[in-house]
mmCIF file with all atom_site columns, C-alpha atoms in Angstrom:
data_model
loop_
_atom_site.group_PDB
_atom_site.id
_atom_site.type_symbol
_atom_site.label_atom_id
_atom_site.label_alt_id
_atom_site.label_comp_id
_atom_site.label_asym_id
_atom_site.label_entity_id
_atom_site.label_seq_id
_atom_site.pdbx_PDB_ins_code
_atom_site.Cartn_x
_atom_site.Cartn_y
_atom_site.Cartn_z
_atom_site.occupancy
_atom_site.B_iso_or_equiv
_atom_site.pdbx_formal_charge
_atom_site.auth_seq_id
_atom_site.auth_comp_id
_atom_site.auth_asym_id
_atom_site.auth_atom_id
_atom_site.pdbx_PDB_model_num
ATOM 1   C CA . UNK I 1 1   ? -17.141 28.726 9.336  1.00 50.00 ? 13  UNK I CA 1
ATOM 2   C CA . UNK I 1 2   ? -19.143 26.295 10.818 1.00 48.00 ? 14  UNK I CA 1
ATOM 3   C CA . UNK I 1 3   ? -18.493 25.050 14.763 1.00 47.00 ? 15  UNK I CA 1
ATOM 4   C CA . UNK I 1 4   ? -17.136 21.717 15.061 1.00 49.00 ? 16  UNK I CA 1
ATOM 5   C CA . UNK I 1 5   ? -19.642 18.915 16.125 1.00 49.00 ? 17  UNK I CA 1
ATOM 6   C CA . UNK I 1 6   ? -19.026 17.460 19.378 1.00 47.00 ? 18  UNK I CA 1
ATOM 7   C CA . UNK I 1 7   ? -21.511 14.255 20.403 1.00 46.00 ? 19  UNK I CA 1
ATOM 8   C CA . UNK I 1 8   ? -22.923 14.333 23.902 1.00 44.00 ? 20  UNK I CA 1
ATOM 9   C CA . UNK I 1 9   ? -21.211 12.279 26.443 1.00 41.00 ? 21  UNK I CA 1
ATOM 10  C CA . UNK I 1 10  ? -24.303 10.969 28.454 1.00 42.00 ? 22  UNK I CA 1
ATOM 11  C CA . UNK I 1 11  ? -25.731 9.958  25.067 1.00 45.00 ? 23  UNK I CA 1
ATOM 12  C CA . UNK I 1 12  ? -22.830 7.587  24.081 1.00 42.00 ? 24  UNK I CA 1
ATOM 13  C CA . UNK I 1 13  ? -22.685 6.348  27.416 1.00 51.00 ? 25  UNK I CA 1
ATOM 14  C CA . UNK I 1 14  ? -18.689 6.424  27.075 1.00 51.00 ? 26  UNK I CA 1
ATOM 15  C CA . UNK I 1 15  ? -16.605 8.174  29.952 1.00 65.00 ? 27  UNK I CA 1
ATOM 16  C CA . UNK I 1 16  ? -14.010 9.305  27.173 1.00 77.00 ? 28  UNK I CA 1
ATOM 17  C CA . UNK I 1 17  ? -13.947 12.507 25.276 1.00 86.00 ? 29  UNK I CA 1
ATOM 18  C CA . UNK I 1 18  ? -16.344 12.478 22.128 1.00 86.00 ? 30  UNK I CA 1
ATOM 19  C CA . UNK I 1 19  ? -14.909 12.876 18.886 1.00 89.00 ? 31  UNK I CA 1
ATOM 20  C CA . UNK I 1 20  ? -14.662 16.520 17.385 1.00 88.00 ? 32  UNK I CA 1
ATOM 21  C CA . UNK I 1 21  ? -15.885 16.643 13.582 1.00 91.00 ? 33  UNK I CA 1
ATOM 22  C CA . UNK I 1 22  ? -15.281 19.472 10.804 1.00 93.00 ? 34  UNK I CA 1
ATOM 23  C CA . UNK I 1 23  ? -17.272 19.802 8.197  1.00 91.00 ? 35  UNK I CA 1
ATOM 24  C CA . UNK I 1 24  ? -15.835 19.127 4.717  1.00 92.00 ? 36  UNK I CA 1
ATOM 25  C CA . UNK I 1 25  ? -16.834 22.533 3.811  1.00 91.00 ? 37  UNK I CA 1
ATOM 26  C CA . UNK I 1 26  ? -14.547 24.576 6.160  1.00 94.00 ? 38  UNK I CA 1
ATOM 27  C CA . UNK I 1 27  ? -11.863 22.854 5.451  1.00 96.00 ? 39  UNK I CA 1
ATOM 28  C CA . UNK I 1 28  ? -9.194  24.426 3.159  1.00 97.00 ? 40  UNK I CA 1
ATOM 29  C CA . UNK I 1 29  ? -7.192  22.357 0.337  1.00 96.00 ? 41  UNK I CA 1
ATOM 30  C CA . UNK I 1 30  ? -4.083  22.055 1.904  1.00 97.00 ? 42  UNK I CA 1
ATOM 31  C CA . UNK I 1 31  ? -5.555  20.423 4.964  1.00 97.00 ? 43  UNK I CA 1
ATOM 32  C CA . UNK I 1 32  ? -7.520  18.227 3.125  1.00 97.00 ? 44  UNK I CA 1
ATOM 33  C CA . UNK I 1 33  ? -4.225  16.989 0.452  1.00 96.00 ? 45  UNK I CA 1
ATOM 34  C CA . UNK I 1 34  ? -1.880  16.866 4.084  1.00 97.00 ? 46  UNK I CA 1
ATOM 35  C CA . UNK I 1 35  ? -4.623  13.813 5.788  1.00 97.00 ? 47  UNK I CA 1
ATOM 36  C CA . UNK I 1 36  ? -4.667  12.136 2.026  1.00 96.00 ? 48  UNK I CA 1
ATOM 37  C CA . UNK I 1 37  ? -0.361  12.407 1.544  1.00 95.00 ? 49  UNK I CA 1
ATOM 38  C CA . UNK I 1 38  ? 0.121   9.959  4.529  1.00 96.00 ? 50  UNK I CA 1
ATOM 39  C CA . UNK I 1 39  ? -0.083  6.486  3.524  1.00 95.00 ? 51  UNK I CA 1
ATOM 40  C CA . UNK I 1 40  ? -1.355  4.854  6.879  1.00 96.00 ? 52  UNK I CA 1
ATOM 41  C CA . UNK I 1 41  ? -4.180  7.746  6.276  1.00 97.00 ? 53  UNK I CA 1
ATOM 42  C CA . UNK I 1 42  ? -4.550  6.391  2.736  1.00 96.00 ? 54  UNK I CA 1
ATOM 43  C CA . UNK I 1 43  ? -4.778  2.784  3.893  1.00 96.00 ? 55  UNK I CA 1
ATOM 44  C CA . UNK I 1 44  ? -7.553  3.846  6.421  1.00 97.00 ? 56  UNK I CA 1
ATOM 45  C CA . UNK I 1 45  ? -9.482  5.816  3.747  1.00 97.00 ? 57  UNK I CA 1
ATOM 46  C CA . UNK I 1 46  ? -9.560  3.160  1.640  1.00 95.00 ? 58  UNK I CA 1
ATOM 47  C CA . UNK I 1 47  ? -11.028 0.212  3.869  1.00 96.00 ? 59  UNK I CA 1
ATOM 48  C CA . UNK I 1 48  ? -13.188 2.436  4.980  1.00 97.00 ? 60  UNK I CA 1
ATOM 49  C CA . UNK I 1 49  ? -14.409 3.398  1.176  1.00 96.00 ? 61  UNK I CA 1
ATOM 50  C CA . UNK I 1 50  ? -14.745 -0.623 1.132  1.00 94.00 ? 62  UNK I CA 1
ATOM 51  C CA . UNK I 1 51  ? -16.752 -0.699 4.057  1.00 95.00 ? 63  UNK I CA 1
ATOM 52  C CA . UNK I 1 52  ? -20.624 0.504  5.236  1.00 94.00 ? 64  UNK I CA 1
ATOM 53  C CA . UNK I 1 53  ? -20.862 3.128  7.310  1.00 94.00 ? 65  UNK I CA 1
ATOM 54  C CA . UNK I 1 54  ? -20.268 2.450  11.017 1.00 95.00 ? 66  UNK I CA 1
ATOM 55  C CA . UNK I 1 55  ? -19.023 -0.937 10.027 1.00 95.00 ? 67  UNK I CA 1
ATOM 56  C CA . UNK I 1 56  ? -15.335 -0.450 11.075 1.00 96.00 ? 68  UNK I CA 1
ATOM 57  C CA . UNK I 1 57  ? -14.039 0.517  14.746 1.00 96.00 ? 69  UNK I CA 1
ATOM 58  C CA . UNK I 1 58  ? -10.869 1.645  15.096 1.00 95.00 ? 70  UNK I CA 1
ATOM 59  C CA . UNK I 1 59  ? -9.112  -1.396 16.275 1.00 94.00 ? 71  UNK I CA 1
ATOM 60  C CA . UNK I 1 60  ? -10.060 -3.113 13.595 1.00 96.00 ? 72  UNK I CA 1
ATOM 61  C CA . UNK I 1 61  ? -7.202  -1.899 11.118 1.00 96.00 ? 73  UNK I CA 1
ATOM 62  C CA . UNK I 1 62  ? -4.229  -3.591 10.633 1.00 93.00 ? 74  UNK I CA 1
ATOM 63  C CA . UNK I 1 63  ? -1.722  -0.885 10.197 1.00 96.00 ? 75  UNK I CA 1
ATOM 64  C CA . UNK I 1 64  ? 2.066   -0.607 11.127 1.00 95.00 ? 76  UNK I CA 1
ATOM 65  C CA . UNK I 1 65  ? 1.759   2.233  14.173 1.00 97.00 ? 77  UNK I CA 1
ATOM 66  C CA . UNK I 1 66  ? 1.080   2.578  18.118 1.00 95.00 ? 78  UNK I CA 1
ATOM 67  C CA . UNK I 1 67  ? -2.422  2.721  19.391 1.00 94.00 ? 79  UNK I CA 1
ATOM 68  C CA . UNK I 1 68  ? -1.228  6.731  20.092 1.00 96.00 ? 80  UNK I CA 1
ATOM 69  C CA . UNK I 1 69  ? 0.043   7.061  16.428 1.00 97.00 ? 81  UNK I CA 1
ATOM 70  C CA . UNK I 1 70  ? -3.359  5.462  14.968 1.00 97.00 ? 82  UNK I CA 1
ATOM 71  C CA . UNK I 1 71  ? -5.428  7.645  17.438 1.00 95.00 ? 83  UNK I CA 1
ATOM 72  C CA . UNK I 1 72  ? -3.539  10.995 15.910 1.00 97.00 ? 84  UNK I CA 1
ATOM 73  C CA . UNK I 1 73  ? -4.197  9.781  12.495 1.00 98.00 ? 85  UNK I CA 1
ATOM 74  C CA . UNK I 1 74  ? -8.233  9.494  13.053 1.00 98.00 ? 86  UNK I CA 1
ATOM 75  C CA . UNK I 1 75  ? -7.901  12.703 14.262 1.00 97.00 ? 87  UNK I CA 1
ATOM 76  C CA . UNK I 1 76  ? -6.182  14.214 11.246 1.00 98.00 ? 88  UNK I CA 1
ATOM 77  C CA . UNK I 1 77  ? -9.034  12.713 9.103  1.00 98.00 ? 89  UNK I CA 1
ATOM 78  C CA . UNK I 1 78  ? -11.470 13.896 11.075 1.00 97.00 ? 90  UNK I CA 1
ATOM 79  C CA . UNK I 1 79  ? -9.936  17.258 11.228 1.00 96.00 ? 91  UNK I CA 1
ATOM 80  C CA . UNK I 1 80  ? -9.905  17.247 7.229  1.00 97.00 ? 92  UNK I CA 1
ATOM 81  C CA . UNK I 1 81  ? -13.240 16.374 7.346  1.00 97.00 ? 93  UNK I CA 1
ATOM 82  C CA . UNK I 1 82  ? -12.912 12.949 5.934  1.00 97.00 ? 94  UNK I CA 1
ATOM 83  C CA . UNK I 1 83  ? -14.002 10.889 8.662  1.00 96.00 ? 95  UNK I CA 1
ATOM 84  C CA . UNK I 1 84  ? -17.268 10.797 11.130 1.00 97.00 ? 96  UNK I CA 1
ATOM 85  C CA . UNK I 1 85  ? -16.574 8.673  14.300 1.00 97.00 ? 97  UNK I CA 1
ATOM 86  C CA . UNK I 1 86  ? -19.155 8.008  17.248 1.00 95.00 ? 98  UNK I CA 1
ATOM 87  C CA . UNK I 1 87  ? -19.035 5.564  20.242 1.00 94.00 ? 99  UNK I CA 1
ATOM 88  C CA . UNK I 1 88  ? -20.649 2.205  20.623 1.00 93.00 ? 100 UNK I CA 1
ATOM 89  C CA . UNK I 1 89  ? -20.156 1.006  24.146 1.00 91.00 ? 101 UNK I CA 1
ATOM 90  C CA . UNK I 1 90  ? -16.655 0.642  24.124 1.00 92.00 ? 102 UNK I CA 1
ATOM 91  C CA . UNK I 1 91  ? -15.921 0.645  20.404 1.00 94.00 ? 103 UNK I CA 1
ATOM 92  C CA . UNK I 1 92  ? -15.431 3.995  18.260 1.00 95.00 ? 104 UNK I CA 1
ATOM 93  C CA . UNK I 1 93  ? -16.968 3.247  15.116 1.00 97.00 ? 105 UNK I CA 1
ATOM 94  C CA . UNK I 1 94  ? -16.032 5.231  11.923 1.00 98.00 ? 106 UNK I CA 1
ATOM 95  C CA . UNK I 1 95  ? -17.753 6.437  8.716  1.00 97.00 ? 107 UNK I CA 1
ATOM 96  C CA . UNK I 1 96  ? -16.009 7.487  5.587  1.00 97.00 ? 108 UNK I CA 1
ATOM 97  C CA . UNK I 1 97  ? -17.851 11.254 4.699  1.00 97.00 ? 109 UNK I CA 1
ATOM 98  C CA . UNK I 1 98  ? -17.410 10.713 1.010  1.00 96.00 ? 110 UNK I CA 1
ATOM 99  C CA . UNK I 1 99  ? -20.524 12.548 0.129  1.00 96.00 ? 111 UNK I CA 1
ATOM 100 C CA . UNK I 1 100 ? -19.492 15.311 2.005  1.00 95.00 ? 112 UNK I CA 1
ATOM 101 C CA . UNK I 1 101 ? -15.745 15.693 0.889  1.00 96.00 ? 113 UNK I CA 1
ATOM 102 C CA . UNK I 1 102 ? -16.726 14.854 -2.710 1.00 96.00 ? 114 UNK I CA 1
ATOM 103 C CA . UNK I 1 103 ? -18.876 17.869 -2.666 1.00 96.00 ? 115 UNK I CA 1
ATOM 104 C CA . UNK I 1 104 ? -15.994 19.758 -1.355 1.00 96.00 ? 116 UNK I CA 1
ATOM 105 C CA . UNK I 1 105 ? -13.221 18.880 -3.254 1.00 97.00 ? 117 UNK I CA 1
ATOM 106 C CA . UNK I 1 106 ? -14.893 16.832 -6.394 1.00 97.00 ? 118 UNK I CA 1
ATOM 107 C CA . UNK I 1 107 ? -12.553 13.963 -7.730 1.00 95.00 ? 119 UNK I CA 1
ATOM 108 C CA . UNK I 1 108 ? -9.966  14.339 -4.810 1.00 95.00 ? 120 UNK I CA 1
ATOM 109 C CA . UNK I 1 109 ? -10.990 11.212 -3.121 1.00 94.00 ? 121 UNK I CA 1
ATOM 110 C CA . UNK I 1 110 ? -11.491 9.068  -6.207 1.00 94.00 ? 122 UNK I CA 1
ATOM 111 C CA . UNK I 1 111 ? -7.833  10.177 -6.974 1.00 92.00 ? 123 UNK I CA 1
ATOM 112 C CA . UNK I 1 112 ? -6.509  8.934  -4.404 1.00 89.00 ? 124 UNK I CA 1
ATOM 113 C CA . UNK I 1 113 ? -8.856  5.674  -3.704 1.00 89.00 ? 125 UNK I CA 1
ATOM 114 C CA . UNK I 1 114 ? -7.548  4.542  -7.343 1.00 88.00 ? 126 UNK I CA 1
ATOM 115 C CA . UNK I 1 115 ? -3.992  5.159  -7.166 1.00 73.00 ? 127 UNK I CA 1
ATOM 116 C CA . UNK I 1 116 ? -3.057  7.489  -4.159 1.00 50.00 ? 128 UNK I CA 1
ATOM 117 C CA . UNK I 1 117 ? -1.108  11.051 -4.784 1.00 50.00 ? 129 UNK I CA 1
#
């Protein structure tokens, strides 16, 4: 199992803790399914799939949850290997790890993006 990847705080210029990323190859199927089962997380994944890498900041999503709950949703997606984040000044930018996730779970993300689960 690969150790989680953590970005160095000094390199990002941010005072907050950098995000921890789990490689999709280290994610059990149950974790991936649980991450994709939530309607809010499905919305986040769909919107990220329609955007370019690093285009969407965490605050740019219009979902009916508090900021703290949204942060937790992003953490679940990172832990499931679906999301990579990096800090850019005051913003945290997001990238859907589609190629890596598709390699681990072929067709699963396509199913969610097409019709949901």
